[in-house]
Structure formats: structure tokens, C-alpha cells
Amino acid sequence: MVRSRGLTSGALKVIGLLLVLASAAGTAVWGRGLPADLATASMLALTRVVLCEAVSWVGFPIYAWLLYTGYRHTHDVVRYGLRLAALAVVSEVPYDLVTSGRAWDIHSQNPVFALLIALVVLCALDRFRQAYRGGFVLLGALVVVAGAIWVLVFSVGLRLSIMPGGLVIYLFVLIFYWLDGRDNVLAIVGALVGAIALVVPAMGMVVLHFRNDEQGLARPGKYVFYVAYPVCLLAVWLIGLAR
């Protein structure tokens, strides 16, 4: 049954953007100037950085849900994928500036790449399901593992060198794909995965519990969020420079 009340997709995107800002502020504003030896850093400064980063992890299942529902409702998955690819490429420099202060940093890639990889995997799974019913389980397992390897090898969404954010987002996308329509099981499995991923992402499943399943964002408003992500990252980085 489609939910007609609750948080719309637009509201979920705003929440996700605010969580991105929390992470960026923690790293680029309050994290700037911390000594290399964190043992000598101010406890208050460290606490602010860690709290901002941890709070942002609530967004992992939200981003995954938006990707999955976007895939299910798009009229042209190729164009959808191209938009995601463009966003991932354009956002990489702002993301690197925020996370490391450098315009190019290979230690962590922005999480939009995880969404893009997940989209490719979902397309492959649906194609394999239709064309190779007998061998779907094996082919599906191979493509899922391949996607996970890509996310890990390229350190997509790696945060604080301990949280594999890209992998967590990728896993949530797969959970939504496999358990679509089984809300109770989905909620339990999603909460368990979130709990394993240092607990905080499980709170994102709580947010999704209050979602509205109806799609209704007008096209101009939908595209605003594509622009907002890199622009907000750049804005926070500039604020950090000005401090």
C-alpha cells in the first residue's frame, strides 16, 4: 500500500543535504587547524568534528532509498545514470577540498560514485533476471560482489578512515531492492545493517519509516538538488578558509 502521508521525496532530499552540510562543516570548518597529533588537540574541537561526522551517517539509508526509488520511477535509466555520473565527477573536487583541503585526493571519493555503481548493479540484476532466469543467482551474486569491490577499491565514501560510507550506502540500496514490498522485514534488516555500521545509520531507517511513497517533485525542483550538493560543499569549504 502506497503511503500518502509523511516525508516526501523532496523533504528526504532536504534532510540528506543538511546531513551532508553537517559532515562538511565538521571537516572543513571545525576540523581545520587541528594538529597532526590528535592527542594534543582540543577535546572540544575533536568532539565537534566527530559528532558532525557521526550525525551525517544518518543519511546513508536515505541516499540509498532516494537512489532506489529514483531508479524504479525513472522513465529513462540511461539519462538518470548520466546525470548521476556528471554529478559524481563535478562533485569530486569540492568533496576533496572539504575532506582533505586538496583539489585532488585519492584516499576517499565522494559517495555519489557509490550511488552510480549501485544503479549499474540494479540495472544488471534486472537484465539478468529477465534474460538468464536459470543462472540468475550466480550472475546476480557475481555482479553484486563486483560492485562492492569497486566501492572498496576506490575508497568511495570512506570517512575518518574507519567508516566505509560508500559500501554502507551500496548495501542499503541492495536491501531496498531485494526486500521491496516487504516493509516489516526491510525495516528489521535495514536496522540491523545500520547497527552493524556503528549504529548511527540505523537512525536513518527510523527517518524512512515516516516517508511518503508518492512521487511528486516537479522537474525544476528535482534538478536543484543535483546542483545543490557540489555548491554546498564549495560554500562550506570557503567558510572554512575564511575562519
CSV table of C-alpha atoms in Angstrom, one decimal, residues 2-214:
chain,number,residue,atom,x,y,z
A,2,VAL,CA,1.4,3.4,-1.0
A,3,ARG,CA,1.8,5.8,1.9
A,4,SER,CA,0.1,9.2,1.2
A,5,ARG,CA,1.3,10.9,4.4
A,6,GLY,CA,4.7,11.6,5.7
A,7,LEU,CA,8.0,12.9,4.4
A,8,THR,CA,8.0,13.5,0.7
A,9,SER,CA,11.0,12.7,-1.5
A,10,GLY,CA,11.7,16.4,-1.6
A,11,ALA,CA,11.8,16.5,2.2
A,12,LEU,CA,14.1,13.5,2.3
A,13,LYS,CA,16.4,15.3,-0.1
A,14,VAL,CA,16.5,18.4,2.1
A,15,ILE,CA,17.3,16.2,5.2
A,16,GLY,CA,20.0,14.4,3.2
A,17,LEU,CA,21.5,17.8,2.1
A,18,LEU,CA,21.5,19.1,5.7
A,19,LEU,CA,23.3,15.9,6.8
A,20,VAL,CA,25.9,16.5,4.1
A,21,LEU,CA,26.4,20.0,5.4
A,22,ALA,CA,26.9,18.6,8.9
A,23,SER,CA,29.7,16.4,7.7
A,24,ALA,CA,31.3,19.1,5.6
A,25,ALA,CA,31.1,21.6,8.4
A,26,GLY,CA,32.8,19.2,10.8
A,27,THR,CA,35.6,18.5,8.5
A,28,ALA,CA,36.2,21.8,6.7
A,29,VAL,CA,35.2,24.3,9.4
A,30,TRP,CA,35.8,22.9,12.8
A,31,GLY,CA,38.3,20.3,11.7
A,32,ARG,CA,40.5,22.9,10.0
A,33,GLY,CA,43.6,23.7,12.0
A,34,LEU,CA,43.6,20.5,14.1
A,35,PRO,CA,47.2,19.4,14.8
A,36,ALA,CA,48.5,16.3,13.1
A,37,ASP,CA,48.9,14.7,16.5
A,38,LEU,CA,45.2,14.5,17.6
A,39,ALA,CA,46.3,13.6,21.1
A,40,THR,CA,47.3,17.2,21.6
A,41,ALA,CA,44.1,18.6,20.0
A,42,SER,CA,41.4,20.3,22.0
A,43,MET,CA,38.8,17.8,23.2
A,44,LEU,CA,36.0,20.3,22.3
A,45,ALA,CA,37.3,20.6,18.8
A,46,LEU,CA,37.6,16.9,18.3
A,47,THR,CA,34.2,16.3,19.8
A,48,ARG,CA,32.5,18.7,17.4
A,49,VAL,CA,34.2,17.1,14.4
A,50,VAL,CA,33.3,13.6,15.4
A,51,LEU,CA,29.7,14.5,16.3
A,52,CYS,CA,29.1,16.3,13.0
A,53,GLU,CA,30.6,13.3,11.1
A,54,ALA,CA,28.6,10.7,13.0
A,55,VAL,CA,25.3,12.6,12.6
A,56,SER,CA,25.9,12.7,8.9
A,57,TRP,CA,25.9,8.9,8.7
A,58,VAL,CA,22.1,9.0,9.4
A,59,GLY,CA,21.8,9.9,5.7
A,60,PHE,CA,23.3,6.7,4.3
A,61,PRO,CA,19.9,4.8,4.1
A,62,ILE,CA,18.2,8.0,3.0
A,63,TYR,CA,20.5,8.4,0.0
A,64,ALA,CA,20.1,4.7,-0.8
A,65,TRP,CA,16.3,4.9,-0.7
A,66,LEU,CA,16.3,8.0,-3.0
A,67,LEU,CA,18.5,6.2,-5.5
A,68,TYR,CA,16.4,3.1,-5.4
A,69,THR,CA,13.1,4.9,-5.8
A,70,GLY,CA,14.6,7.1,-8.5
A,71,TYR,CA,15.6,4.0,-10.4
A,72,ARG,CA,12.2,2.5,-10.0
A,73,HIS,CA,10.3,5.6,-11.2
A,74,THR,CA,12.6,7.0,-13.9
A,75,HIS,CA,11.4,6.9,-17.5
A,76,ASP,CA,15.0,6.8,-18.8
A,77,VAL,CA,17.5,4.9,-16.7
A,78,VAL,CA,20.4,5.9,-19.1
A,79,ARG,CA,19.7,9.6,-18.7
A,80,TYR,CA,19.3,9.1,-14.9
A,81,GLY,CA,22.7,7.3,-14.9
A,82,LEU,CA,24.3,10.1,-16.9
A,83,ARG,CA,23.1,12.7,-14.5
A,84,LEU,CA,24.5,10.8,-11.6
A,85,ALA,CA,27.8,10.3,-13.4
A,86,ALA,CA,28.0,14.0,-14.1
A,87,LEU,CA,27.2,14.9,-10.5
A,88,ALA,CA,29.8,12.4,-9.2
A,89,VAL,CA,32.5,13.9,-11.5
A,90,VAL,CA,31.6,17.5,-10.8
A,91,SER,CA,31.4,17.0,-7.1
A,92,GLU,CA,34.8,15.3,-6.7
A,93,VAL,CA,36.9,18.4,-6.5
A,94,PRO,CA,34.6,20.1,-3.9
A,95,TYR,CA,34.5,16.9,-1.9
A,96,ASP,CA,38.2,16.6,-1.9
A,97,LEU,CA,38.6,20.2,-0.9
A,98,VAL,CA,36.3,19.7,2.0
A,99,THR,CA,37.7,16.4,3.2
A,100,SER,CA,41.4,17.0,2.7
A,101,GLY,CA,41.9,20.6,1.7
A,102,ARG,CA,43.4,19.5,-1.6
A,103,ALA,CA,41.7,19.7,-5.1
A,104,TRP,CA,42.7,16.1,-5.8
A,105,ASP,CA,42.9,13.3,-3.2
A,106,ILE,CA,42.7,9.6,-4.0
A,107,HIS,CA,42.2,8.5,-0.4
A,108,SER,CA,38.4,9.0,-0.5
A,109,GLN,CA,36.0,9.5,-3.4
A,110,ASN,CA,32.6,11.2,-3.0
A,111,PRO,CA,29.6,8.9,-2.2
A,112,VAL,CA,27.7,9.8,-5.4
A,113,PHE,CA,30.0,7.2,-7.0
A,114,ALA,CA,28.6,4.6,-4.7
A,115,LEU,CA,25.1,5.6,-5.9
A,116,LEU,CA,26.2,5.3,-9.5
A,117,ILE,CA,27.8,1.9,-9.0
A,118,ALA,CA,24.6,0.7,-7.2
A,119,LEU,CA,22.5,2.0,-10.2
A,120,VAL,CA,24.6,0.0,-12.6
A,121,VAL,CA,24.3,-3.1,-10.4
A,122,LEU,CA,20.5,-2.7,-10.2
A,123,CYS,CA,20.2,-2.5,-14.0
A,124,ALA,CA,22.4,-5.5,-14.4
A,125,LEU,CA,20.3,-7.5,-11.9
A,126,ASP,CA,17.1,-6.7,-13.6
A,127,ARG,CA,18.6,-7.6,-17.0
A,128,PHE,CA,19.9,-10.9,-15.7
A,129,ARG,CA,16.6,-11.7,-14.1
A,130,GLN,CA,14.9,-11.4,-17.4
A,131,ALA,CA,17.4,-13.0,-19.7
A,132,TYR,CA,19.1,-15.7,-17.6
A,133,ARG,CA,16.4,-17.0,-15.2
A,134,GLY,CA,18.2,-20.3,-14.6
A,135,GLY,CA,21.6,-18.7,-13.8
A,136,PHE,CA,20.3,-15.6,-12.2
A,137,VAL,CA,21.5,-16.4,-8.7
A,138,LEU,CA,25.1,-17.0,-9.8
A,139,LEU,CA,25.2,-14.0,-12.2
A,140,GLY,CA,23.5,-11.8,-9.6
A,141,ALA,CA,26.0,-12.7,-6.9
A,142,LEU,CA,28.9,-12.0,-9.2
A,143,VAL,CA,27.7,-8.6,-10.2
A,144,VAL,CA,26.8,-7.7,-6.5
A,145,VAL,CA,30.3,-8.7,-5.4
A,146,ALA,CA,31.9,-6.8,-8.3
A,147,GLY,CA,30.0,-3.7,-7.3
A,148,ALA,CA,31.2,-4.0,-3.7
A,149,ILE,CA,34.8,-4.5,-4.8
A,150,TRP,CA,34.6,-1.3,-6.9
A,151,VAL,CA,33.3,0.7,-4.0
A,152,LEU,CA,36.0,-0.7,-1.6
A,153,VAL,CA,39.0,-0.5,-4.1
A,154,PHE,CA,38.3,3.2,-4.9
A,155,SER,CA,37.6,4.1,-1.2
A,156,VAL,CA,34.2,5.5,-2.1
A,157,GLY,CA,32.7,7.5,0.7
A,158,LEU,CA,35.4,6.5,3.2
A,159,ARG,CA,35.0,8.7,6.3
A,160,LEU,CA,37.5,9.2,9.1
A,161,SER,CA,39.5,6.2,7.7
A,162,ILE,CA,37.1,3.9,9.6
A,163,MET,CA,33.6,4.3,8.1
A,164,PRO,CA,33.2,2.8,4.6
A,165,GLY,CA,30.2,5.1,3.8
A,166,GLY,CA,30.1,4.1,0.2
A,167,LEU,CA,29.8,0.4,1.0
A,168,VAL,CA,27.1,1.0,3.6
A,169,ILE,CA,25.1,3.1,1.1
A,170,TYR,CA,25.6,0.3,-1.5
A,171,LEU,CA,24.3,-2.4,0.9
A,172,PHE,CA,21.2,-0.3,1.7
A,173,VAL,CA,20.4,0.0,-2.0
A,174,LEU,CA,20.6,-3.8,-2.3
A,175,ILE,CA,18.4,-4.3,0.8
A,176,PHE,CA,15.7,-2.0,-0.7
A,177,TYR,CA,15.9,-3.8,-4.0
A,178,TRP,CA,15.7,-7.4,-2.6
A,179,LEU,CA,13.1,-6.6,0.1
A,180,ASP,CA,10.9,-4.2,-1.9
A,181,GLY,CA,7.3,-4.5,-0.7
A,182,ARG,CA,8.2,-6.4,2.5
A,183,ASP,CA,8.2,-3.4,4.8
A,184,ASN,CA,8.5,-5.2,8.1
A,185,VAL,CA,11.4,-7.4,7.0
A,186,LEU,CA,13.0,-4.5,5.3
A,187,ALA,CA,12.9,-2.3,8.4
A,188,ILE,CA,14.4,-5.1,10.6
A,189,VAL,CA,17.2,-5.9,8.1
A,190,GLY,CA,17.9,-2.3,7.5
A,191,ALA,CA,18.1,-1.5,11.2
A,192,LEU,CA,20.4,-4.5,11.7
A,193,VAL,CA,22.8,-3.4,9.0
A,194,GLY,CA,22.7,0.2,10.3
A,195,ALA,CA,23.5,-1.1,13.8
A,196,ILE,CA,26.5,-3.1,12.5
A,197,ALA,CA,27.7,0.0,10.7
A,198,LEU,CA,28.4,1.8,14.0
A,199,VAL,CA,24.7,2.2,15.0
A,200,VAL,CA,24.1,5.7,13.6
A,201,PRO,CA,22.9,4.7,10.1
A,202,ALA,CA,20.1,2.8,11.8
A,203,MET,CA,18.6,6.1,12.7
A,204,GLY,CA,18.2,6.8,9.0
A,205,MET,CA,15.8,3.8,8.9
A,206,VAL,CA,13.7,5.5,11.5
A,207,VAL,CA,13.5,8.6,9.3
A,208,LEU,CA,12.5,6.5,6.4
A,209,HIS,CA,9.7,4.9,8.4
A,210,PHE,CA,7.9,8.3,8.2
A,211,ARG,CA,8.3,8.6,4.5
A,212,ASN,CA,5.7,9.3,1.9
A,213,ASP,CA,6.0,6.9,-1.1
A,214,GLU,CA,4.3,9.2,-3.5
